[in-house]
Amino acid sequence: MHPLLASRARLGAYLLGWVPIALLLTGIARSQGWSWAEAGILALPLCLLAAFLFLSAWFLCRALPLGRRVETLGSHGAAWGLAAVLMGGIWAGLAWLLARALAWIPGLGGLPRRVDIALPVLTGLGILLYLASVALSYLMLAQDRAVEAERRGAELQLLAQESELKALRAQLNPHFLFNSLNSLSALTAVDPARAREMCVLLSDFLRRSLGLGERRLVALREELDLARAYLAIEQIRFGARLKLDWRIDPAAEPALLPTLLLQPLVENAIKHGIAALPEGGTLVVAAETMEGHVTLRVENPADLEAPTPQGLGLGLRQVRQRLLGRFGNRARFEAGVQNGIHRVTLVFPLETEP
């Protein structure tokens, strides 16, 4: 279907664009001595006929896509010229028929003679209007191609994000599982009760992480619950070395964010912060709302003299890409060390499930 006929807005704008052309045609007729009645009663229906007759230019343009080669443009130019002459002649012929159909109206008996004299001018004007329709058709085709390319780009981006999420889901930090199983093995001999508790916590964490991994967006509340399940296991491993400070604004909990966005930040804070310090430290997870946005912050102590751990930048880069991929320039990501504290801050719009 023609794109102008498929959209009421486009069709309305297109028909509205013919109004000044009808006025121009009326003015030309008046300059040749036509009366207002003769000029107006012919110009309006004639422009309406041209509006729909010249829609055929789109089908020609679709069959002859623009290319970069000169010979291609030459062959296209011949087709455009031939079609323009043909359509200009048809339009002038319709004007000739319309003049004779209107001649019975009182005061318009001389209209056929005036149109006969103006046929060359009408044919030339029809050729120009058809060529203008050709240019408009190529513009619409280019716009449609741009929209289609944008749609395909969005689909590819979505596929890339889904692949990344699957990879993240498959990872489940092998170091964490390895350390948890080692701790579990040690606890079974010295503290069976805590070993059983750790088994339950580990099972709960794996169940939650797999459940969240099946969805693209989750509420911050669910991400926080997963982080709590993870940190409950880590507290058994680290004991008094790991202290937790939760600063969660209840208004932020329903906010939607990409799945497993908080988990890598918490894992990095443990692996590259708390675990690297003999005395451990306090892990801060904070979330607050302000002016329709959520600020999510993860803080942990950092060893300023230690070299930058491998893998830290990659994990943060993935979180940043997924955050901006979901919210675009409405979101902000910051990460850095200040006064011995490594801080990651995510700011994103407060969107909730309908």
XYZ file of C-alpha atoms in Angstrom, residues 79-349:
271
model
C 12.108 6.967 -17.058
C 11.244 9.956 -14.870
C 11.062 12.259 -17.911
C 8.875 9.885 -19.914
C 6.525 9.314 -16.955
C 6.367 13.079 -16.274
C 5.402 13.871 -19.885
C 2.801 11.096 -19.856
C 1.270 12.153 -16.526
C 1.397 15.841 -17.461
C -0.463 15.046 -20.670
C -3.055 12.931 -18.832
C -3.602 15.718 -16.329
C -4.062 18.292 -19.092
C -6.493 15.884 -20.804
C -8.484 15.608 -17.582
C -8.607 19.414 -17.442
C -9.976 19.412 -21.004
C -12.691 16.895 -20.061
C -13.498 18.713 -16.810
C -13.940 22.032 -18.658
C -16.491 20.469 -20.990
C -18.289 18.795 -18.085
C -18.626 22.184 -16.343
C -19.598 24.180 -19.426
C -23.327 23.639 -18.763
C -23.127 25.757 -15.603
C -24.312 29.340 -16.275
C -21.371 31.690 -16.705
C -18.895 28.920 -17.577
C -19.761 28.439 -21.243
C -16.399 29.861 -22.310
C -14.386 27.556 -20.057
C -13.622 24.880 -22.729
C -12.159 27.532 -25.074
C -9.976 28.969 -22.312
C -8.693 25.492 -21.371
C -7.900 24.728 -25.024
C -5.671 27.795 -25.128
C -4.038 26.895 -21.761
C -3.364 23.220 -22.563
C 0.417 23.692 -23.191
C 0.758 25.597 -19.884
C -1.243 22.947 -18.023
C 0.859 20.169 -19.544
C 4.099 21.893 -18.493
C 2.764 22.538 -15.001
C 1.680 18.900 -14.763
C 5.191 17.750 -15.718
C 6.718 19.933 -12.987
C 4.213 18.759 -10.383
C 4.841 15.114 -11.261
C 8.605 15.583 -10.950
C 7.987 17.211 -7.560
C 5.958 14.110 -6.628
C 8.914 11.948 -7.685
C 11.199 13.896 -5.336
C 8.646 13.585 -2.509
C 8.366 9.834 -3.118
C 12.136 9.354 -2.880
C 12.131 11.346 0.373
C 9.409 9.070 1.800
C 11.305 5.964 0.690
C 14.476 7.270 2.333
C 12.571 8.040 5.529
C 10.996 4.583 5.563
C 14.434 2.996 5.051
C 15.824 5.041 7.928
C 12.961 3.969 10.206
C 13.441 0.343 9.179
C 17.195 0.565 9.806
C 16.527 2.069 13.234
C 14.059 -0.712 14.008
C 16.553 -3.377 12.961
C 19.258 -1.673 15.006
C 16.973 -1.717 18.043
C 16.249 -5.410 17.477
C 19.970 -6.195 17.199
C 20.658 -4.208 20.352
C 17.927 -6.132 22.150
C 19.392 -9.428 20.956
C 22.831 -8.341 22.133
C 21.442 -7.414 25.547
C 19.636 -10.738 25.818
C 22.827 -12.617 24.866
C 24.738 -10.638 27.456
C 22.113 -11.452 30.070
C 22.291 -15.145 29.204
C 26.073 -15.048 29.563
C 25.721 -13.252 32.876
C 23.160 -15.800 34.011
C 25.481 -18.643 33.028
C 28.427 -17.108 34.886
C 27.015 -16.957 38.421
C 30.493 -16.040 39.567
C 32.390 -19.355 39.694
C 34.663 -17.874 42.382
C 31.666 -17.339 44.628
C 30.433 -20.919 44.162
C 33.925 -22.325 44.621
C 34.490 -20.369 47.845
C 31.005 -21.165 49.144
C 31.480 -24.899 48.595
C 34.916 -24.784 50.261
C 33.429 -23.009 53.265
C 30.574 -25.487 53.326
C 33.015 -28.392 53.279
C 34.950 -26.914 56.209
C 31.817 -26.169 58.221
C 30.416 -29.692 57.967
C 33.158 -30.933 60.291
C 33.279 -28.112 62.854
C 29.772 -26.595 62.777
C 27.133 -28.811 61.130
C 24.319 -26.392 62.038
C 25.932 -23.494 60.180
C 26.761 -25.835 57.304
C 23.069 -26.731 56.981
C 22.172 -23.017 57.156
C 24.649 -22.264 54.410
C 23.191 -25.057 52.224
C 19.718 -23.547 52.605
C 20.996 -20.032 51.830
C 22.954 -21.211 48.808
C 19.906 -23.076 47.481
C 17.716 -20.002 48.010
C 20.205 -17.756 46.228
C 20.501 -20.054 43.207
C 16.719 -20.360 42.972
C 16.259 -16.581 43.110
C 19.002 -15.845 40.581
C 17.653 -18.361 38.077
C 14.126 -17.011 38.524
C 15.186 -13.415 37.917
C 17.347 -14.401 34.958
C 14.268 -15.374 32.950
C 13.012 -11.754 32.887
C 14.358 -8.626 31.219
C 13.141 -6.155 33.843
C 12.578 -6.646 37.562
C 11.674 -4.444 40.498
C 14.544 -3.117 42.594
C 12.923 -4.920 45.545
C 13.658 -8.287 43.906
C 17.243 -7.318 43.097
C 17.726 -6.319 46.730
C 16.286 -9.637 47.929
C 18.754 -11.489 45.689
C 21.616 -9.364 47.016
C 20.547 -10.097 50.610
C 20.496 -13.837 49.859
C 23.983 -13.597 48.386
C 25.361 -11.526 51.260
C 23.855 -13.849 53.866
C 26.096 -16.592 52.445
C 29.107 -14.286 52.334
C 28.571 -13.294 55.972
C 28.956 -16.931 56.980
C 32.229 -17.024 55.005
C 33.667 -13.735 56.276
C 32.093 -13.568 59.710
C 32.877 -10.313 61.539
C 35.010 -9.064 58.610
C 31.858 -8.279 56.634
C 29.485 -5.626 57.939
C 26.386 -4.561 56.027
C 24.700 -1.168 55.928
C 21.352 -1.104 54.093
C 19.954 2.374 53.377
C 16.879 1.653 51.293
C 14.094 4.163 50.664
C 10.842 2.126 50.406
C 9.658 4.440 47.601
C 12.525 3.174 45.414
C 11.761 -0.536 45.791
C 9.091 -0.795 43.011
C 11.422 0.840 40.441
C 12.115 -1.292 37.367
C 15.677 -1.962 36.210
C 17.456 -4.539 34.007
C 17.720 -8.003 35.542
C 20.861 -8.848 37.566
C 22.116 -5.250 37.438
C 22.804 -4.906 41.165
C 24.250 -8.394 41.688
C 27.569 -7.810 39.792
C 28.124 -4.615 41.795
C 27.704 -6.437 45.099
C 29.923 -9.307 43.946
C 32.651 -6.840 42.886
C 32.412 -5.082 46.241
C 33.014 -8.386 48.052
C 35.615 -9.850 45.730
C 37.710 -6.729 45.062
C 36.992 -4.832 48.285
C 36.101 -6.741 51.445
C 37.984 -9.960 50.561
C 41.150 -8.026 49.695
C 41.384 -6.362 53.127
C 42.523 -8.397 56.160
C 40.250 -6.394 58.442
C 37.323 -6.510 56.011
C 34.969 -3.569 56.121
C 31.424 -2.273 55.687
C 29.471 -2.769 52.486
C 26.875 -0.037 51.904
C 23.882 -0.551 49.620
C 21.719 2.577 49.364
C 18.699 3.508 47.244
C 16.747 6.742 47.330
C 14.290 8.630 45.122
C 14.404 12.250 44.097
C 12.466 14.157 41.399
C 11.252 11.058 39.604
C 14.642 9.305 39.579
C 16.216 6.524 41.634
C 19.784 6.760 42.887
C 21.295 3.340 43.619
C 24.691 3.316 45.334
C 27.112 0.548 46.319
C 30.138 1.414 48.490
C 32.983 -0.669 49.873
C 36.421 0.040 51.371
C 39.304 -0.161 48.908
C 43.026 -0.795 49.337
C 44.578 2.313 47.772
C 48.002 0.677 47.453
C 46.784 -2.468 45.696
C 46.859 -2.601 41.873
C 43.549 -2.414 40.020
C 42.070 -5.942 40.089
C 41.545 -7.718 36.775
C 37.920 -8.051 35.726
C 36.669 -5.106 37.787
C 36.484 -2.712 34.822
C 34.776 -5.281 32.604
C 31.994 -5.930 35.120
C 31.348 -2.224 35.648
C 31.397 -1.604 31.895
C 28.742 -4.294 31.366
C 26.539 -2.759 34.050
C 26.942 0.687 32.481
C 26.098 -0.590 28.983
C 22.989 -2.417 30.172
C 21.811 0.581 32.194
C 22.250 3.046 29.315
C 20.862 0.491 26.848
C 17.615 0.466 28.826
C 17.263 4.140 29.773
C 19.539 5.989 27.318
C 20.549 9.522 28.271
C 17.934 9.523 31.038
C 20.331 7.446 33.153
C 23.760 8.127 34.626
C 26.564 5.793 35.755
C 29.507 6.805 37.920
C 32.287 4.721 39.489
C 35.462 5.699 41.301
C 37.512 5.707 44.493
C 37.476 8.631 46.906
C 38.955 8.766 50.419
C 39.550 5.012 50.443
C 35.954 4.183 49.439
C 35.048 2.625 46.099
C 31.643 3.958 45.101
C 29.380 2.977 42.184
C 26.346 5.178 41.572
C 23.453 4.442 39.220
C 20.797 7.069 38.524
C 17.783 6.092 36.415
C 14.101 7.078 35.952
